[in-house]
Amino acid sequence: MSQTELIRLRPRRIRLVCWVSAVLLVVVFAVIATTLTGPTGNGYGTFQRGDQLAMIGLGVLFALGVLLFTRPRVEADARGVRVRNVIGSYELPWDVVRGIRFDRGAPWAALELHDDDLLPVVALQAADEQLAVDGVRALRRLHQAHLATLAGR
């Protein structure tokens, strides 16, 4: 393994689900917006063009919220690991990482830190099956290479 190896991983299945869901949300809200015509249920008001545009806007906002779940990624090299989850990002040197865990039944992998904290790595999701397993193995190789470098000093 070369010292310049860079690993970049992103989840696949959730990204596909999120993009399809985002498009469907916009379409559904646009269809609902086209049906907002005429008087309201009790007849005291009428739906206006602004109401239709507001419904489409809500669809776009909800779609953007769903697309937040496409944000996770992990990058690692000989210096350390960078994790970006749905909310929050972390950059850690390998010195603070005790190990990489992917427990049976866990939804995603986690970095076990020397202070006994667990940092979730949402980019390595169980739903991605072999891609996640290969990603965890690659991270473990980099971590082991770092430990071997320390032992050689």
PDB file of C-alpha atoms in Angstrom:
ATOM      1  CA  MET A   1       0.000   0.000   0.000  1.00  0.00           C
ATOM      2  CA  SER A   2       1.412   3.388  -0.932  1.00  0.00           C
ATOM      3  CA  GLN A   3       1.615   6.238   1.533  1.00  0.00           C
ATOM      4  CA  THR A   4      -0.406   8.424  -0.837  1.00  0.00           C
ATOM      5  CA  GLU A   5      -3.410   6.104  -1.024  1.00  0.00           C
ATOM      6  CA  LEU A   6      -6.619   8.091  -0.735  1.00  0.00           C
ATOM      7  CA  ILE A   7      -9.913   6.401   0.016  1.00  0.00           C
ATOM      8  CA  ARG A   8     -13.186   8.178  -0.819  1.00  0.00           C
ATOM      9  CA  LEU A   9     -16.444   6.485   0.013  1.00  0.00           C
ATOM     10  CA  ARG A  10     -20.082   7.490  -0.272  1.00  0.00           C
ATOM     11  CA  PRO A  11     -23.215   5.424   0.305  1.00  0.00           C
ATOM     12  CA  ARG A  12     -24.957   4.255  -2.858  1.00  0.00           C
ATOM     13  CA  ARG A  13     -28.386   2.899  -2.005  1.00  0.00           C
ATOM     14  CA  ILE A  14     -29.512   5.809   0.191  1.00  0.00           C
ATOM     15  CA  ARG A  15     -28.374   8.314  -2.446  1.00  0.00           C
ATOM     16  CA  LEU A  16     -30.506   6.607  -5.085  1.00  0.00           C
ATOM     17  CA  VAL A  17     -33.511   6.435  -2.749  1.00  0.00           C
ATOM     18  CA  CYS A  18     -33.110  10.104  -1.782  1.00  0.00           C
ATOM     19  CA  TRP A  19     -32.846  11.390  -5.349  1.00  0.00           C
ATOM     20  CA  VAL A  20     -35.895   9.393  -6.467  1.00  0.00           C
ATOM     21  CA  SER A  21     -37.816  10.547  -3.373  1.00  0.00           C
ATOM     22  CA  ALA A  22     -36.846  14.184  -3.943  1.00  0.00           C
ATOM     23  CA  VAL A  23     -38.082  14.107  -7.530  1.00  0.00           C
ATOM     24  CA  LEU A  24     -41.303  12.390  -6.463  1.00  0.00           C
ATOM     25  CA  LEU A  25     -41.891  14.978  -3.733  1.00  0.00           C
ATOM     26  CA  VAL A  26     -41.592  17.855  -6.185  1.00  0.00           C
ATOM     27  CA  VAL A  27     -43.876  16.102  -8.683  1.00  0.00           C
ATOM     28  CA  VAL A  28     -46.513  15.261  -6.054  1.00  0.00           C
ATOM     29  CA  PHE A  29     -46.532  18.798  -4.675  1.00  0.00           C
ATOM     30  CA  ALA A  30     -46.724  20.216  -8.209  1.00  0.00           C
ATOM     31  CA  VAL A  31     -49.728  17.972  -8.955  1.00  0.00           C
ATOM     32  CA  ILE A  32     -51.368  19.041  -5.701  1.00  0.00           C
ATOM     33  CA  ALA A  33     -50.668  22.665  -6.630  1.00  0.00           C
ATOM     34  CA  THR A  34     -52.499  22.276  -9.944  1.00  0.00           C
ATOM     35  CA  THR A  35     -55.584  21.006  -8.124  1.00  0.00           C
ATOM     36  CA  LEU A  36     -55.707  24.078  -5.869  1.00  0.00           C
ATOM     37  CA  THR A  37     -58.228  26.053  -7.876  1.00  0.00           C
ATOM     38  CA  GLY A  38     -61.565  27.630  -7.139  1.00  0.00           C
ATOM     39  CA  PRO A  39     -63.144  28.139  -3.747  1.00  0.00           C
ATOM     40  CA  THR A  40     -61.819  26.644  -0.527  1.00  0.00           C
ATOM     41  CA  GLY A  41     -63.775  23.914   1.256  1.00  0.00           C
ATOM     42  CA  ASN A  42     -66.188  26.237   3.072  1.00  0.00           C
ATOM     43  CA  GLY A  43     -66.449  28.746   0.233  1.00  0.00           C
ATOM     44  CA  TYR A  44     -65.124  31.811   2.117  1.00  0.00           C
ATOM     45  CA  GLY A  45     -61.966  32.112   0.038  1.00  0.00           C
ATOM     46  CA  THR A  46     -60.460  31.020  -3.230  1.00  0.00           C
ATOM     47  CA  PHE A  47     -57.130  29.507  -4.055  1.00  0.00           C
ATOM     48  CA  GLN A  48     -54.818  31.942  -5.817  1.00  0.00           C
ATOM     49  CA  ARG A  49     -51.712  31.533  -7.974  1.00  0.00           C
ATOM     50  CA  GLY A  50     -49.615  32.275  -4.878  1.00  0.00           C
ATOM     51  CA  ASP A  51     -51.114  29.249  -3.109  1.00  0.00           C
ATOM     52  CA  GLN A  52     -50.097  27.049  -6.010  1.00  0.00           C
ATOM     53  CA  LEU A  53     -46.566  28.451  -6.040  1.00  0.00           C
ATOM     54  CA  ALA A  54     -46.338  27.989  -2.276  1.00  0.00           C
ATOM     55  CA  MET A  55     -47.221  24.305  -2.620  1.00  0.00           C
ATOM     56  CA  ILE A  56     -44.518  23.840  -5.265  1.00  0.00           C
ATOM     57  CA  GLY A  57     -42.094  25.714  -2.997  1.00  0.00           C
ATOM     58  CA  LEU A  58     -42.941  23.358  -0.123  1.00  0.00           C
ATOM     59  CA  GLY A  59     -42.244  20.403  -2.381  1.00  0.00           C
ATOM     60  CA  VAL A  60     -38.847  21.847  -3.282  1.00  0.00           C
ATOM     61  CA  LEU A  61     -38.032  22.514   0.407  1.00  0.00           C
ATOM     62  CA  PHE A  62     -39.000  18.984   1.433  1.00  0.00           C
ATOM     63  CA  ALA A  63     -36.965  17.586  -1.462  1.00  0.00           C
ATOM     64  CA  LEU A  64     -33.940  19.591  -0.320  1.00  0.00           C
ATOM     65  CA  GLY A  65     -34.428  18.213   3.183  1.00  0.00           C
ATOM     66  CA  VAL A  66     -34.430  14.666   1.814  1.00  0.00           C
ATOM     67  CA  LEU A  67     -31.278  15.401  -0.193  1.00  0.00           C
ATOM     68  CA  LEU A  68     -29.417  16.175   3.045  1.00  0.00           C
ATOM     69  CA  PHE A  69     -29.189  12.407   3.457  1.00  0.00           C
ATOM     70  CA  THR A  70     -26.960  12.247   0.352  1.00  0.00           C
ATOM     71  CA  ARG A  71     -24.314  14.313   2.183  1.00  0.00           C
ATOM     72  CA  PRO A  72     -22.385  11.557   4.055  1.00  0.00           C
ATOM     73  CA  ARG A  73     -18.912  10.659   2.865  1.00  0.00           C
ATOM     74  CA  VAL A  74     -15.637   9.490   4.294  1.00  0.00           C
ATOM     75  CA  GLU A  75     -12.143  10.218   3.036  1.00  0.00           C
ATOM     76  CA  ALA A  76      -8.985   8.723   4.483  1.00  0.00           C
ATOM     77  CA  ASP A  77      -5.286   8.723   3.745  1.00  0.00           C
ATOM     78  CA  ALA A  78      -2.069   8.014   5.626  1.00  0.00           C
ATOM     79  CA  ARG A  79      -2.532  11.174   7.756  1.00  0.00           C
ATOM     80  CA  GLY A  80      -6.046  10.567   9.018  1.00  0.00           C
ATOM     81  CA  VAL A  81      -9.731  10.261   8.287  1.00  0.00           C
ATOM     82  CA  ARG A  82     -12.345  12.869   7.385  1.00  0.00           C
ATOM     83  CA  VAL A  83     -15.976  11.995   8.074  1.00  0.00           C
ATOM     84  CA  ARG A  84     -18.948  14.020   6.869  1.00  0.00           C
ATOM     85  CA  ASN A  85     -22.303  12.852   8.208  1.00  0.00           C
ATOM     86  CA  VAL A  86     -25.791  14.255   7.598  1.00  0.00           C
ATOM     87  CA  ILE A  87     -25.097  16.882  10.251  1.00  0.00           C
ATOM     88  CA  GLY A  88     -21.518  17.551  11.253  1.00  0.00           C
ATOM     89  CA  SER A  89     -18.055  16.857   9.912  1.00  0.00           C
ATOM     90  CA  TYR A  90     -14.935  15.591  11.621  1.00  0.00           C
ATOM     91  CA  GLU A  91     -11.276  15.446  10.685  1.00  0.00           C
ATOM     92  CA  LEU A  92      -9.252  13.098  12.841  1.00  0.00           C
ATOM     93  CA  PRO A  93      -5.637  11.975  12.745  1.00  0.00           C
ATOM     94  CA  TRP A  94      -5.139   8.216  12.978  1.00  0.00           C
ATOM     95  CA  ASP A  95      -3.519   8.757  16.391  1.00  0.00           C
ATOM     96  CA  VAL A  96      -6.928   9.278  18.037  1.00  0.00           C
ATOM     97  CA  VAL A  97      -8.565   6.261  16.361  1.00  0.00           C
ATOM     98  CA  ARG A  98      -8.448   2.948  18.238  1.00  0.00           C
ATOM     99  CA  GLY A  99     -10.307   0.972  15.589  1.00  0.00           C
ATOM    100  CA  ILE A 100     -12.998   0.820  12.931  1.00  0.00           C
ATOM    101  CA  ARG A 101     -16.147  -1.025  13.988  1.00  0.00           C
ATOM    102  CA  PHE A 102     -18.987  -2.414  11.946  1.00  0.00           C
ATOM    103  CA  ASP A 103     -20.971  -4.454  14.434  1.00  0.00           C
ATOM    104  CA  ARG A 104     -23.436  -7.073  13.248  1.00  0.00           C
ATOM    105  CA  GLY A 105     -26.864  -5.462  12.967  1.00  0.00           C
ATOM    106  CA  ALA A 106     -25.470  -1.912  13.077  1.00  0.00           C
ATOM    107  CA  PRO A 107     -26.881   0.450  10.431  1.00  0.00           C
ATOM    108  CA  TRP A 108     -23.428   1.923   9.706  1.00  0.00           C
ATOM    109  CA  ALA A 109     -19.782   1.710  10.666  1.00  0.00           C
ATOM    110  CA  ALA A 110     -18.186   3.685  13.487  1.00  0.00           C
ATOM    111  CA  LEU A 111     -14.755   4.910  14.456  1.00  0.00           C
ATOM    112  CA  GLU A 112     -13.789   3.846  17.957  1.00  0.00           C
ATOM    113  CA  LEU A 113     -11.674   6.578  19.505  1.00  0.00           C
ATOM    114  CA  HIS A 114      -9.077   6.270  22.274  1.00  0.00           C
ATOM    115  CA  ASP A 115     -11.309   8.273  24.632  1.00  0.00           C
ATOM    116  CA  ASP A 116     -13.974   5.529  24.277  1.00  0.00           C
ATOM    117  CA  ASP A 117     -16.202   7.651  22.046  1.00  0.00           C
ATOM    118  CA  LEU A 118     -17.824   6.153  18.971  1.00  0.00           C
ATOM    119  CA  LEU A 119     -18.037   8.381  15.919  1.00  0.00           C
ATOM    120  CA  PRO A 120     -20.633   7.156  13.405  1.00  0.00           C
ATOM    121  CA  VAL A 121     -19.526   6.860   9.785  1.00  0.00           C
ATOM    122  CA  VAL A 122     -22.875   7.134   8.006  1.00  0.00           C
ATOM    123  CA  ALA A 123     -21.185   6.837   4.601  1.00  0.00           C
ATOM    124  CA  LEU A 124     -20.550   3.138   5.288  1.00  0.00           C
ATOM    125  CA  GLN A 125     -24.095   1.793   5.565  1.00  0.00           C
ATOM    126  CA  ALA A 126     -25.149  -1.810   6.003  1.00  0.00           C
ATOM    127  CA  ALA A 127     -27.664  -1.357   3.181  1.00  0.00           C
ATOM    128  CA  ASP A 128     -24.736  -1.065   0.748  1.00  0.00           C
ATOM    129  CA  GLU A 129     -23.574  -4.540   1.761  1.00  0.00           C
ATOM    130  CA  GLN A 130     -20.273  -5.407   0.029  1.00  0.00           C
ATOM    131  CA  LEU A 131     -19.418  -1.776  -0.736  1.00  0.00           C
ATOM    132  CA  ALA A 132     -19.556  -1.001   2.989  1.00  0.00           C
ATOM    133  CA  VAL A 133     -17.546  -4.097   3.911  1.00  0.00           C
ATOM    134  CA  ASP A 134     -14.858  -3.203   1.363  1.00  0.00           C
ATOM    135  CA  GLY A 135     -14.818   0.368   2.673  1.00  0.00           C
ATOM    136  CA  VAL A 136     -14.345  -0.752   6.270  1.00  0.00           C
ATOM    137  CA  ARG A 137     -11.540  -3.095   5.192  1.00  0.00           C
ATOM    138  CA  ALA A 138      -9.811  -0.266   3.313  1.00  0.00           C
ATOM    139  CA  LEU A 139     -10.042   2.015   6.351  1.00  0.00           C
ATOM    140  CA  ARG A 140      -8.682  -0.745   8.557  1.00  0.00           C
ATOM    141  CA  ARG A 141      -5.730  -1.235   6.176  1.00  0.00           C
ATOM    142  CA  LEU A 142      -4.868   2.458   6.411  1.00  0.00           C
ATOM    143  CA  HIS A 143      -5.223   2.383  10.187  1.00  0.00           C
ATOM    144  CA  GLN A 144      -3.011  -0.728  10.429  1.00  0.00           C
ATOM    145  CA  ALA A 145      -0.418   0.916   8.174  1.00  0.00           C
ATOM    146  CA  HIS A 146      -0.369   3.886  10.533  1.00  0.00           C
ATOM    147  CA  LEU A 147       0.058   1.608  13.547  1.00  0.00           C
ATOM    148  CA  ALA A 148       2.887  -0.240  11.785  1.00  0.00           C
ATOM    149  CA  THR A 149       4.595   3.080  11.066  1.00  0.00           C
ATOM    150  CA  LEU A 150       4.349   3.993  14.756  1.00  0.00           C
ATOM    151  CA  ALA A 151       5.718   0.596  15.796  1.00  0.00           C
ATOM    152  CA  GLY A 152       8.653   1.037  13.407  1.00  0.00           C
ATOM    153  CA  ARG A 153       9.765   4.270  15.059  1.00  0.00           C
TER     154      ARG A 153
END
